[in-house]
Coordinates of C-alpha atoms in Angstrom, one line a residue:
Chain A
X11 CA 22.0 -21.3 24.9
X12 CA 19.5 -20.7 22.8
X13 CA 17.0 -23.3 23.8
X14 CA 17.5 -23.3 27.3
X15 CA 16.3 -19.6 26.2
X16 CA 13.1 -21.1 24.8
X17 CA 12.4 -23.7 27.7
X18 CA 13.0 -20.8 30.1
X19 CA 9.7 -18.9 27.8
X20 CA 7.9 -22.1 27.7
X21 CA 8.2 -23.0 31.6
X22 CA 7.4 -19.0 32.7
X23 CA 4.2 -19.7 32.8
X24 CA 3.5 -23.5 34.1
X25 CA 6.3 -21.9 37.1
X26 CA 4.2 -18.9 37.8
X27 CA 0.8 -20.8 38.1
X28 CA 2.7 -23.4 40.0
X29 CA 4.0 -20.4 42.5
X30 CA 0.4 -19.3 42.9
X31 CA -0.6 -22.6 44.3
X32 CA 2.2 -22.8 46.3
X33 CA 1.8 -19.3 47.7
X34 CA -2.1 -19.9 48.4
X35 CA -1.2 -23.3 50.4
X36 CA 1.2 -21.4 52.7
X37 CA -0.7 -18.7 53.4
X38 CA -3.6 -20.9 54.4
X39 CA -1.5 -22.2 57.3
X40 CA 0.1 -18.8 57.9
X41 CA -3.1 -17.1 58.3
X42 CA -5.2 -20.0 59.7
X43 CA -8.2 -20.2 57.4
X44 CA -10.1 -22.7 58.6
X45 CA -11.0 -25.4 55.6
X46 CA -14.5 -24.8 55.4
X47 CA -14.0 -20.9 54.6
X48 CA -11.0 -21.8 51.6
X49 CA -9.7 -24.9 51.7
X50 CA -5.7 -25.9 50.6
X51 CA -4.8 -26.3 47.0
X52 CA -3.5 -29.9 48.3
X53 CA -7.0 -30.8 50.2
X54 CA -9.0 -29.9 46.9
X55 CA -6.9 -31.9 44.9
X56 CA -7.7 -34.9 47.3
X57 CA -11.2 -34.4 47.3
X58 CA -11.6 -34.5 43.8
X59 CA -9.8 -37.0 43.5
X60 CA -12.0 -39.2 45.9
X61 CA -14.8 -37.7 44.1
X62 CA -13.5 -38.2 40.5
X63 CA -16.0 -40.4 38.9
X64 CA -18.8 -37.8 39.8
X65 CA -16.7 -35.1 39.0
X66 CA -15.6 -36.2 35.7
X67 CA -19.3 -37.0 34.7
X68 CA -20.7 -33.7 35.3
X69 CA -17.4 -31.9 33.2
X70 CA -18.9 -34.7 30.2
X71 CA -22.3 -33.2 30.9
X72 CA -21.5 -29.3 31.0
X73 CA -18.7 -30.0 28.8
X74 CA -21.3 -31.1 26.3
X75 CA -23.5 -27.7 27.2
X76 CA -20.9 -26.0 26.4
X77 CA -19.4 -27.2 23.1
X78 CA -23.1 -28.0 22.0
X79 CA -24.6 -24.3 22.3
X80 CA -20.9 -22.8 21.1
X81 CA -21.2 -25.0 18.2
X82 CA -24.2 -24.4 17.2
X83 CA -23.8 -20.5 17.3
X84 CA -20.8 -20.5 15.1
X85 CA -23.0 -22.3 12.6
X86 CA -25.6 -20.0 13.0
X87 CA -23.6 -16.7 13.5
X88 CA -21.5 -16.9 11.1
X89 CA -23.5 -17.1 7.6
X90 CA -26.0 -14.6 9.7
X91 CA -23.7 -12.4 10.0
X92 CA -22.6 -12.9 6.2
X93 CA -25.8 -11.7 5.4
X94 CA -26.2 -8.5 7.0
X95 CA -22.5 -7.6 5.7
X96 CA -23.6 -8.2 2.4
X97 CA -27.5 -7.3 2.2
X98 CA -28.4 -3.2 3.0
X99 CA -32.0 -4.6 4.0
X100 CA -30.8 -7.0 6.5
X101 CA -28.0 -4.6 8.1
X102 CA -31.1 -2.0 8.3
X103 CA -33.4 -4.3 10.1
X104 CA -31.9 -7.6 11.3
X105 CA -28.5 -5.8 12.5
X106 CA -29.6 -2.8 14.6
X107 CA -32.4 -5.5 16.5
X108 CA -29.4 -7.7 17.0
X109 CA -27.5 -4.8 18.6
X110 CA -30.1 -4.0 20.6
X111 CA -30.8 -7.6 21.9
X112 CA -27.2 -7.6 22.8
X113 CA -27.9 -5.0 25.4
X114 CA -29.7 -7.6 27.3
X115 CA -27.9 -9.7 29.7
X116 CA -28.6 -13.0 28.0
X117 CA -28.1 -15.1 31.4
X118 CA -31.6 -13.4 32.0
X119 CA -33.5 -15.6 29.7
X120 CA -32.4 -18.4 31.2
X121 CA -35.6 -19.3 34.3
X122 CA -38.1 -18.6 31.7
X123 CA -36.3 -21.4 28.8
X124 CA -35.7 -23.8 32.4
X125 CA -39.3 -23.2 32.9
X126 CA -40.4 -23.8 29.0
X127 CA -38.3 -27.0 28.7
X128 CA -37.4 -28.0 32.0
X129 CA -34.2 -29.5 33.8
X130 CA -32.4 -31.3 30.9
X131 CA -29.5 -30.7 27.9
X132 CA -31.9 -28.4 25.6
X133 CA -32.2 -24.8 27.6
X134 CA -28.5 -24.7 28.5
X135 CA -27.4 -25.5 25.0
X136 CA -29.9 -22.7 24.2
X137 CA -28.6 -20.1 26.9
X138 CA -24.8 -21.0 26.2
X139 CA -25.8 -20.6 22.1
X140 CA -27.2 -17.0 22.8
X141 CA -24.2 -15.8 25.0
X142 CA -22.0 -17.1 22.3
X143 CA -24.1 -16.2 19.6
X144 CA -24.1 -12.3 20.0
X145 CA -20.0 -12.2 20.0
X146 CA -19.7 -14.4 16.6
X147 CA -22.4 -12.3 14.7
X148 CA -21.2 -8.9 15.5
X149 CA -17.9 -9.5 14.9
X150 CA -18.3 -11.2 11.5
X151 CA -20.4 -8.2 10.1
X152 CA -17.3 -6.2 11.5
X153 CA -15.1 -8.4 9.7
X154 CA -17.1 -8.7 6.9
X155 CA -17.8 -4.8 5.7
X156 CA -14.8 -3.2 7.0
X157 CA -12.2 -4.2 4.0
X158 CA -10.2 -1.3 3.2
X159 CA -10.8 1.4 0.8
X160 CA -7.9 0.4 -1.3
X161 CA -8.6 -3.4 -1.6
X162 CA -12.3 -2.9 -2.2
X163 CA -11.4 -0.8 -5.4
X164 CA -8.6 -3.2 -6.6
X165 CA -10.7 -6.0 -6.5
X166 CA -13.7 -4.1 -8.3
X167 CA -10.8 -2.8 -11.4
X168 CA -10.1 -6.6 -11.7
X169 CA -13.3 -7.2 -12.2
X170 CA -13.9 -10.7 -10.5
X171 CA -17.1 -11.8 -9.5
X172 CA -18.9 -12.0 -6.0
X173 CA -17.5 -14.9 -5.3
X174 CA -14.3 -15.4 -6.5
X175 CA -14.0 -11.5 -5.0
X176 CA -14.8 -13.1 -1.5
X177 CA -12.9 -16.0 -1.0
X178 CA -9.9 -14.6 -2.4
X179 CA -10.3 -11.6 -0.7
X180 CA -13.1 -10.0 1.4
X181 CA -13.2 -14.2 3.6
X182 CA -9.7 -13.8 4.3
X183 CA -9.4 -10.2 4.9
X184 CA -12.3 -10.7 7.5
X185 CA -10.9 -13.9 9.5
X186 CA -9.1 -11.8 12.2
X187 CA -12.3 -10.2 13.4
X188 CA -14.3 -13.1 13.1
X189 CA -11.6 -14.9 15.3
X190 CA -12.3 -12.2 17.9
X191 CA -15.7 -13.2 18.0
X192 CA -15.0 -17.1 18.3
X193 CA -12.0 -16.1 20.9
X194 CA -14.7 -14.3 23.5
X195 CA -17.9 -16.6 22.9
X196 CA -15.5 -19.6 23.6
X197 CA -14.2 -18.0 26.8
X198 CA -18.2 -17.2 28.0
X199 CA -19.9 -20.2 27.1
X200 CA -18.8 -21.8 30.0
X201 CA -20.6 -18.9 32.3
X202 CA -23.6 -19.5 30.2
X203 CA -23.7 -23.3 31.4
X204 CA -22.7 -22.7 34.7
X205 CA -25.4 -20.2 35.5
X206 CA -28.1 -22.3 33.6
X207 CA -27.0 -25.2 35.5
X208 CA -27.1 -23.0 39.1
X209 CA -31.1 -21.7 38.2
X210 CA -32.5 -25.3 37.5
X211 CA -30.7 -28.9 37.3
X212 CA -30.0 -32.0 38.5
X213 CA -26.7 -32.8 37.1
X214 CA -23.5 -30.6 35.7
X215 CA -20.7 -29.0 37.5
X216 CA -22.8 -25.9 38.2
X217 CA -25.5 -28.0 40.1
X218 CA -22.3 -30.1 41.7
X219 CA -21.2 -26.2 42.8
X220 CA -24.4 -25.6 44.6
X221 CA -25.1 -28.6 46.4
X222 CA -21.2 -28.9 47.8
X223 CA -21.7 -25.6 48.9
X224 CA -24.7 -26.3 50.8
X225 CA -23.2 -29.0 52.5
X226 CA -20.2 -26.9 53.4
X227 CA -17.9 -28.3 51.2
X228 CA -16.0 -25.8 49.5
X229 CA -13.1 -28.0 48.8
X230 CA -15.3 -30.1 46.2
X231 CA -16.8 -26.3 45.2
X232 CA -13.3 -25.7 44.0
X233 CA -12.4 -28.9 42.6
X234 CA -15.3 -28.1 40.0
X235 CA -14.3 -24.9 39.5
X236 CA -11.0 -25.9 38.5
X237 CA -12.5 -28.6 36.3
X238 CA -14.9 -25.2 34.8
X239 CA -11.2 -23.6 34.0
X240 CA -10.0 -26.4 32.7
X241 CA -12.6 -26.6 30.1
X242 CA -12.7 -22.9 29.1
X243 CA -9.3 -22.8 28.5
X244 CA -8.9 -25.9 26.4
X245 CA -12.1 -24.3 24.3
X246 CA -10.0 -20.7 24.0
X247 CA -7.1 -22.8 23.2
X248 CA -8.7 -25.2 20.5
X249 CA -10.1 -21.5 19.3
X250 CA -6.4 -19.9 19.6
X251 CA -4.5 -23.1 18.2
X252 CA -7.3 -22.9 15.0
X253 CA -6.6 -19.1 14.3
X254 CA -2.9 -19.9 14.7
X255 CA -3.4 -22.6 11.7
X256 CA -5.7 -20.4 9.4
X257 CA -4.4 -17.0 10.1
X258 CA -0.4 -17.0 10.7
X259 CA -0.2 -13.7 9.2
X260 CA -2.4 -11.8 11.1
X261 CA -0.4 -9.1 13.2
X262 CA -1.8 -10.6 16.4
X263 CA 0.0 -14.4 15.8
X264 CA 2.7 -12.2 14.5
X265 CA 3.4 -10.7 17.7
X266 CA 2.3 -13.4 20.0
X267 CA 5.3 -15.2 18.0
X268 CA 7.9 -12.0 18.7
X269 CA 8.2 -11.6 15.0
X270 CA 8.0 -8.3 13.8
Chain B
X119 CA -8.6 10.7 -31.2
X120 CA -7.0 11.0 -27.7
X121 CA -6.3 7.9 -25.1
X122 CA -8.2 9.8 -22.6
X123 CA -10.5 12.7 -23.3
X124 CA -11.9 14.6 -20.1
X125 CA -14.3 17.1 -21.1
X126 CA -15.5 19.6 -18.0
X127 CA -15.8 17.0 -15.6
X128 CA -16.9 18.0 -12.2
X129 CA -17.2 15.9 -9.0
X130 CA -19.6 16.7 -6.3
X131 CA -20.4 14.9 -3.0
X132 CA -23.8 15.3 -2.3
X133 CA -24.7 15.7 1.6
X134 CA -26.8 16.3 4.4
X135 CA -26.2 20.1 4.5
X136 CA -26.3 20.7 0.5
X137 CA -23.1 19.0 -1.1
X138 CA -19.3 19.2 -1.2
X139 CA -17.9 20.7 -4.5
X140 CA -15.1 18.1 -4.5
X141 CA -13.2 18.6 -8.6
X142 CA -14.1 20.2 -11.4
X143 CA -14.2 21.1 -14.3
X144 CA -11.1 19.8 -15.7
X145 CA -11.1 19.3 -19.6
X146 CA -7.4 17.9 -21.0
X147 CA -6.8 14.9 -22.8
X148 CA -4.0 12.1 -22.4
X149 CA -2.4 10.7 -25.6
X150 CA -2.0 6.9 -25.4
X151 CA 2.1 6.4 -24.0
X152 CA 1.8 9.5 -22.2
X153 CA 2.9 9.8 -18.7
X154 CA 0.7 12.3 -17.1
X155 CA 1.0 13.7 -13.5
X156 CA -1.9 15.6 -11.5
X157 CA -0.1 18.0 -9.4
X158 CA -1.7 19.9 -6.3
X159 CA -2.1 20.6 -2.8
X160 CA -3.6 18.2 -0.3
X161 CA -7.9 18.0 -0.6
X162 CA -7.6 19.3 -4.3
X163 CA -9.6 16.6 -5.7
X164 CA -6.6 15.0 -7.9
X165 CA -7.1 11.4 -6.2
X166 CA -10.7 11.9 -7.0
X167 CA -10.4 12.5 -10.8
X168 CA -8.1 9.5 -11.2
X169 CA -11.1 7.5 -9.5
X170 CA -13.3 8.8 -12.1
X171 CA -11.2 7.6 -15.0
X172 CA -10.7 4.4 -13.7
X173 CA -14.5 4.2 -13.6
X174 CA -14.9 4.0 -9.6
X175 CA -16.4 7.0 -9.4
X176 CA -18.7 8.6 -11.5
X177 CA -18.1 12.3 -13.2
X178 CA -21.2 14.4 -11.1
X179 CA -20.4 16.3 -15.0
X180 CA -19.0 16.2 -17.8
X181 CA -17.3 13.3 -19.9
X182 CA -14.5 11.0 -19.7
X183 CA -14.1 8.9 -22.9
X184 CA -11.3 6.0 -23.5
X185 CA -10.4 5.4 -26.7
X186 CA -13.5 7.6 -27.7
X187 CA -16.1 5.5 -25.6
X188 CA -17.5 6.9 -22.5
X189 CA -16.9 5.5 -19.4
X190 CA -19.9 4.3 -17.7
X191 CA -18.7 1.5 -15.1
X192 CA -15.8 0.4 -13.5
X193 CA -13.0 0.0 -15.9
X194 CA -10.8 -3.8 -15.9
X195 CA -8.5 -2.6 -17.9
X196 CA -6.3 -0.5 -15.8
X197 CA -3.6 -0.9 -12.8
X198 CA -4.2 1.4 -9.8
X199 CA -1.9 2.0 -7.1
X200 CA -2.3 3.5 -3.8
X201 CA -0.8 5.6 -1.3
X202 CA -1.6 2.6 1.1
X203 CA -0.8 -0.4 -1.1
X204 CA -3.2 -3.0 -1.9
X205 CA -0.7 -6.2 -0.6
X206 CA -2.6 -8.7 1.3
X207 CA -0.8 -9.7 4.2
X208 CA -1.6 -13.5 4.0
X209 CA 0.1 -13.5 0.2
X210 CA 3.6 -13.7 -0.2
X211 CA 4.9 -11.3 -2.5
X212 CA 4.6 -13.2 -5.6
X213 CA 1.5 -14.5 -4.4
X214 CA 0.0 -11.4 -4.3
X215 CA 1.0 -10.3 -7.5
X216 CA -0.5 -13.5 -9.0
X217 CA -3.9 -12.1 -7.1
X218 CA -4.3 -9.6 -9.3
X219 CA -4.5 -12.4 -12.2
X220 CA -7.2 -14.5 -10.4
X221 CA -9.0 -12.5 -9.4
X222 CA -9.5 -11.7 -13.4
X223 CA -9.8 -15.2 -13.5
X224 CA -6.0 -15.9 -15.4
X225 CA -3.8 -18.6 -14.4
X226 CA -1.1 -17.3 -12.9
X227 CA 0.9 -20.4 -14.1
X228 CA 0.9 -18.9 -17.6
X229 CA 2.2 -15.2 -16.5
X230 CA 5.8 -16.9 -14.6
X231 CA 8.0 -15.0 -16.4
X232 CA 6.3 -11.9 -16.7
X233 CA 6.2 -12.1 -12.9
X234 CA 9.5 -12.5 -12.8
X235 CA 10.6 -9.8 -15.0
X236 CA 8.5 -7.0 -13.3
X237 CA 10.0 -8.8 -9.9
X238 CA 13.6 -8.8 -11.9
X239 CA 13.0 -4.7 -12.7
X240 CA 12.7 -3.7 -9.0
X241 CA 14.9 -5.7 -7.6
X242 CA 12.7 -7.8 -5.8
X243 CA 13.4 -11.4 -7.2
X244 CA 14.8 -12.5 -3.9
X245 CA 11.8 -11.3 -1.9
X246 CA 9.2 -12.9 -4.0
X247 CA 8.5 -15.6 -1.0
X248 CA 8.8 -13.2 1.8
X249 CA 5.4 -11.9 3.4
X250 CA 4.9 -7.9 2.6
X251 CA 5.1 -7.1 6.3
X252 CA 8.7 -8.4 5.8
X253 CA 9.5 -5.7 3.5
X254 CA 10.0 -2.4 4.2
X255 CA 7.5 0.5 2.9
X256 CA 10.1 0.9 -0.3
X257 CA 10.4 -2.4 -1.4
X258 CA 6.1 -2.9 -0.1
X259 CA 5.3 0.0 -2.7
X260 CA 8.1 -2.1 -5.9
X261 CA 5.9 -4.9 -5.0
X262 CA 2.2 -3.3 -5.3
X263 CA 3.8 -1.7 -8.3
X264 CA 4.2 -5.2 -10.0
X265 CA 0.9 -6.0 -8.6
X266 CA -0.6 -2.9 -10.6
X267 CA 1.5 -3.7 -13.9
X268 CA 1.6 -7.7 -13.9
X269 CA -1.7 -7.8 -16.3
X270 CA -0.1 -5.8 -19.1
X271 CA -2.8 -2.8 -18.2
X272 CA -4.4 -0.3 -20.6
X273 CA -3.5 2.9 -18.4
X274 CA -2.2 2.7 -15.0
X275 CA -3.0 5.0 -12.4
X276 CA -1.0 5.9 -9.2
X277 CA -2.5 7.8 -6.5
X278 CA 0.5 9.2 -4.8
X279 CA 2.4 5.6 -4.5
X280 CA 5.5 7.3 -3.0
X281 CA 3.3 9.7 -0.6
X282 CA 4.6 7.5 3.0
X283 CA 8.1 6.6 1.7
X284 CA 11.2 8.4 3.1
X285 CA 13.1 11.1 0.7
X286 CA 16.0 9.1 -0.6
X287 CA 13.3 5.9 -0.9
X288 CA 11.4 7.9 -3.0
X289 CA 14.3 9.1 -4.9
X290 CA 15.2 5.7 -6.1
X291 CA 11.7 4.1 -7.0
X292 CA 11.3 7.1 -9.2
X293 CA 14.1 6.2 -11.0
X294 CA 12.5 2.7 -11.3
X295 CA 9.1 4.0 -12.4
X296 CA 10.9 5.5 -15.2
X297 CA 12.7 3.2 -15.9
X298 CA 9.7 0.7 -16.4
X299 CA 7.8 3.7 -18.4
X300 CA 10.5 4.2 -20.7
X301 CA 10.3 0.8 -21.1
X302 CA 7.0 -0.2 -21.4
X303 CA 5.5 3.0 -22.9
X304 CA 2.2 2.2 -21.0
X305 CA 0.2 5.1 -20.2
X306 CA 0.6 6.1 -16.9
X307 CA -1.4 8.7 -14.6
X308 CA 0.7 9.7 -11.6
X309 CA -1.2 11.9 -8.7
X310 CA 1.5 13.4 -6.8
X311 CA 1.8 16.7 -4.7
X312 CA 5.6 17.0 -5.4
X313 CA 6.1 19.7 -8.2
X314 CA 9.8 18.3 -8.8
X315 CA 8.7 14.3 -8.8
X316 CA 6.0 15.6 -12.0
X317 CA 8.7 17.4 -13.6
X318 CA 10.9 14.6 -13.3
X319 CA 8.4 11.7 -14.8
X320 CA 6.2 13.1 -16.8
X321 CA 5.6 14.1 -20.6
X322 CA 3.0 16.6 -19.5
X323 CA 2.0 18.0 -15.7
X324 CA -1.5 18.9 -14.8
X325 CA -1.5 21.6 -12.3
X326 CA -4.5 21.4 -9.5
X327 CA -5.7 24.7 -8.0
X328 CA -6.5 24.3 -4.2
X329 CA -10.0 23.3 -3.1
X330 CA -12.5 23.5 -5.0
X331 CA -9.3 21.5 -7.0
X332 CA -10.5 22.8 -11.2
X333 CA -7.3 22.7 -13.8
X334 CA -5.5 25.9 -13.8
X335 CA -3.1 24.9 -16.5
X336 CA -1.3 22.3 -18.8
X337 CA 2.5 22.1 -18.6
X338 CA 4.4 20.2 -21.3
X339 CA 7.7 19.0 -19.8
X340 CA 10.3 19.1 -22.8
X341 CA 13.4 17.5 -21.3
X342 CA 15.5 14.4 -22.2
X343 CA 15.7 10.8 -21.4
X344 CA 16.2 9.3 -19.1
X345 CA 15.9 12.0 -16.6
X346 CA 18.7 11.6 -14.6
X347 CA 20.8 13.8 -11.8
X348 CA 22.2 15.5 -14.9
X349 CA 18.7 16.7 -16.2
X350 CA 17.9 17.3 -12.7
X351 CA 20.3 20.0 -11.7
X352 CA 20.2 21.8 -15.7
X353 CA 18.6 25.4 -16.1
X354 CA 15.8 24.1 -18.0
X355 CA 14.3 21.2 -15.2
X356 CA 14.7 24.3 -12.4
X357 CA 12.9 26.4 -15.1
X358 CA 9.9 24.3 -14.8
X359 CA 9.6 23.3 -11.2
X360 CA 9.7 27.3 -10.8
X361 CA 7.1 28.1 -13.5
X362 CA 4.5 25.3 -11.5
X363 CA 6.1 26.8 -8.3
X364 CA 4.1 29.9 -9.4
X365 CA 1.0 28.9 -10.2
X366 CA 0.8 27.9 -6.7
X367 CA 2.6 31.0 -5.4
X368 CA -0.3 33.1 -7.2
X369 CA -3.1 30.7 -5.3
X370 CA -1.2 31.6 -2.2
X371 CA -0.4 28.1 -1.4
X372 CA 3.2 27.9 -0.9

């Protein structure tokens, strides 16, 4: 009883998305969309597959973008953001610029990088490292300064040094908010390609969006859309399945796991 | 020469707008064994003297002295424990009592049976592998209290450790608490704003005036051990939970 319980939870969702698409192909028919308006589930899944080599080349290329630029922020971010939790100079200066920079709609950068280093890898791994930058830093200063009261004067009465202090304590104390910084950079950085590869490239599943668009195929459109889902979601689920691994305590797994 | 000697120590937060008179003065000493308890109303500045003499904060006036040296920085040779306890949530019980020893750099290898004797007196032996949000808030505040005690400290300090717990909860881990005092003898600071909890525990009460929180007065509890339901209900424990009860009927606080 009990596990067809649990295979019940674990096909609710697959059944539901799998409804969707079933509800979206009938009501094509019903309503008479033609298929150059929005095609049928089934009709973009046989487009894309006619179109697969293509198709799976571009998901390689923005794939790449994507991982690339998030990469790279996390190993920027991250000690950056150590920093200004831990240095009253930095967290006067560096911080409140970074806030403020953070106001801007990063996207906005990206013509003027296109236009400084032209149609290849290097500006979209820079536009998808600055939407994903922003999320990781903030957050890990958040993390990182907001220990509790109580903690940060046990750990002082023990006595322990900086360091010891921090990795037995203040690192782990702060990995929950840090993960909520990984969590929404890895679910933007795909927008950061996308729209680099819309303003100026020759290759990429954004630049595959545009030109099937302009030739009225909205069918392939969607195929590389669903490919652009595809990739966020296994990012956020790498990201999810990682927190799950380092931080099985945290309230959030707790819950998301019906414990407590 | 006393444990602790406080000398008209005051407290004051300096702000925007001029400065907060937060404690003071206070001058009363604490005998080495003692268990001393810092009764008074909410905002009185109690929780703010036992940061001072554990070296967290420092006296705005006035002297603390341990063992007849001043204390100038944060002291390592005490237990504190918290209203909100100080259990990490990615530690299993045992584990985070052992954090207490690494973090002074001890291996916790070396302290097994101490650990599971302080586990063994509060009846948490089989929850030492359970995670603290496994526990409920009574048996959360037995485990920070072996956290506090598990490196053999100097003086421990407890700001109000039974403050969130339910009545009869509290009830029963103050019988604990003295049983491990009467045990250990270590001296112990207790922060509390139940006037009948004091009485019950402690060699010597403290009593608080409201805010600006200074020491009105210094009751020495004379009652047996163990202080039991017996000692509880006899003319003489009544006797003193009225004669605090009105020092803070005069203040017009209850």
């Amino acid at each position: 009883m009990r596990r067809v319980n649990q295979l019940g939870r674990a096909a609710a969702f697959p059944l539901f998305f799998a409804g969707l698409l079933l509800a979206w192909e009938v009501s094509i028919g019903l309503f008479h969309v033609p298929a150059y308006i929005l095609p049928r589930p089934s009709e973009i899944a046989l487009s894309a597959r006619a179109d697969y080599p293509l198709l799976l080349r571009y998901t390689f290329i923005t794939g790449t973008e994507t991982v690339l630029g998030y990469a790279v922020a996390i190993v920027v971010a991250l000690p950056l953001g150590l920093a200004i939790a831990f240095s009253g100079l930095l967290r006067r200066t560096v911080y409140p610029t970074l806030v403020s920079l953070e106001m801007i709609p990063k996207i906005a950068f990206a013509p003027i990088f296109i236009s400084w280093l032209g149609f290849g890898l290097l500006p979209k791994v820079i536009i998808v490292f600055l939407v994903c930058f922003f999320p990781i830093v903030l957050n890990a200063v958040a993390g990182f300064v907001s220990l509790s009261e109580e903690l940060t004067r046990f750990t002082r009465a023990t006595g322990a040094g900086t360091w010891r202090a921090f990795f037995k304590v203040r690192l782990p104390a702060a990995l929950p908010q840090v993960f909520v910084g990984f969590k929404y950079a890895a679910m933007n950085a795909s927008v950061g390609a996308t729209i680099a590869e819309f303003i100026g490239s020759d290759q990429g599943l954004g630049f595959y969006i545009q030109i099937a668009t302009g030739n009225m195929r909205p069918d392939l459109a969607f195929a590389a859309i669903f490919l652009l889902a595809l990739l966020g979601l296994s990012m956020f689920g790498l990201v999810t399945l990682a927190e799950r691994v380092l931080i099985p305590w945290d309230i959030s797994q707790r819950r998301i796991r019906g414990k407590n | 020469m006393p444990h602790i000697d406080i000398r008209n120590v005051v407290k004051r937060f300096e702000t925007a707008d001029g400065g907060v008179h937060a404690f003071g003065p206070a001058t009363f000493t604490v005998e080495r064994g003692e268990f001393v308890s810092l009764v008074g109303p909410s905002g009185c500045g109690k929780s703010t003297l036992l940061l001072m003499i554990a070296g967290l904060l420092p006296p705005s006036a006035g002297e603390i002295d341990v063992d007849g040296r001043p204390v100038l920085a944060t002291r390592t040779d005490v237990g504190i424990m918290f209203q909100d306890n100080t259990l990490v949530p990615w530690r299993s019980v045992r584990r985070n009592i052992e954090l207490q020893l690494e973090l002074r750099g001890i291996n916790p290898k070396t302290c097994r049976e101490r650990i599971d004797g302080l586990l063994e007196t509060v009846g948490l032996t089989d929850f030492a592998n359970r995670a603290p949000f496994e526990l409920s808030g009574g048996m959360q505040q037995r485990a920070a209290f072996c956290q506090a005690m598990v490196h053999d400290p100097d003086t421990v300090l407890l700001d109000e450790p039974l403050g969130k717990l339910d009545a009869m909860t509290r009830e029963r881990i103050r019988a604990d608490l003295q049983r491990l005092w009467l045990k250990t003898r270590t001296t112990v600071l207790l922060v509390t704003h139940s006037i009948e909890e004091a009485v019950q525990l402690s060699t010597k009460v403290c009593i608080i005036t409201p805010r600006p929180g200074r020491l009105d007065s210094v009751v020495d509890i004379d009652l047996p051990w163990p202080r039991d339901l017996t000692v509880k209900r006899s003319a003489a424990f009544a006797g003193y939970v009225s004669q605090i009860s009105d020092v803070f009927h005069r203040y017009g606080e209850i």
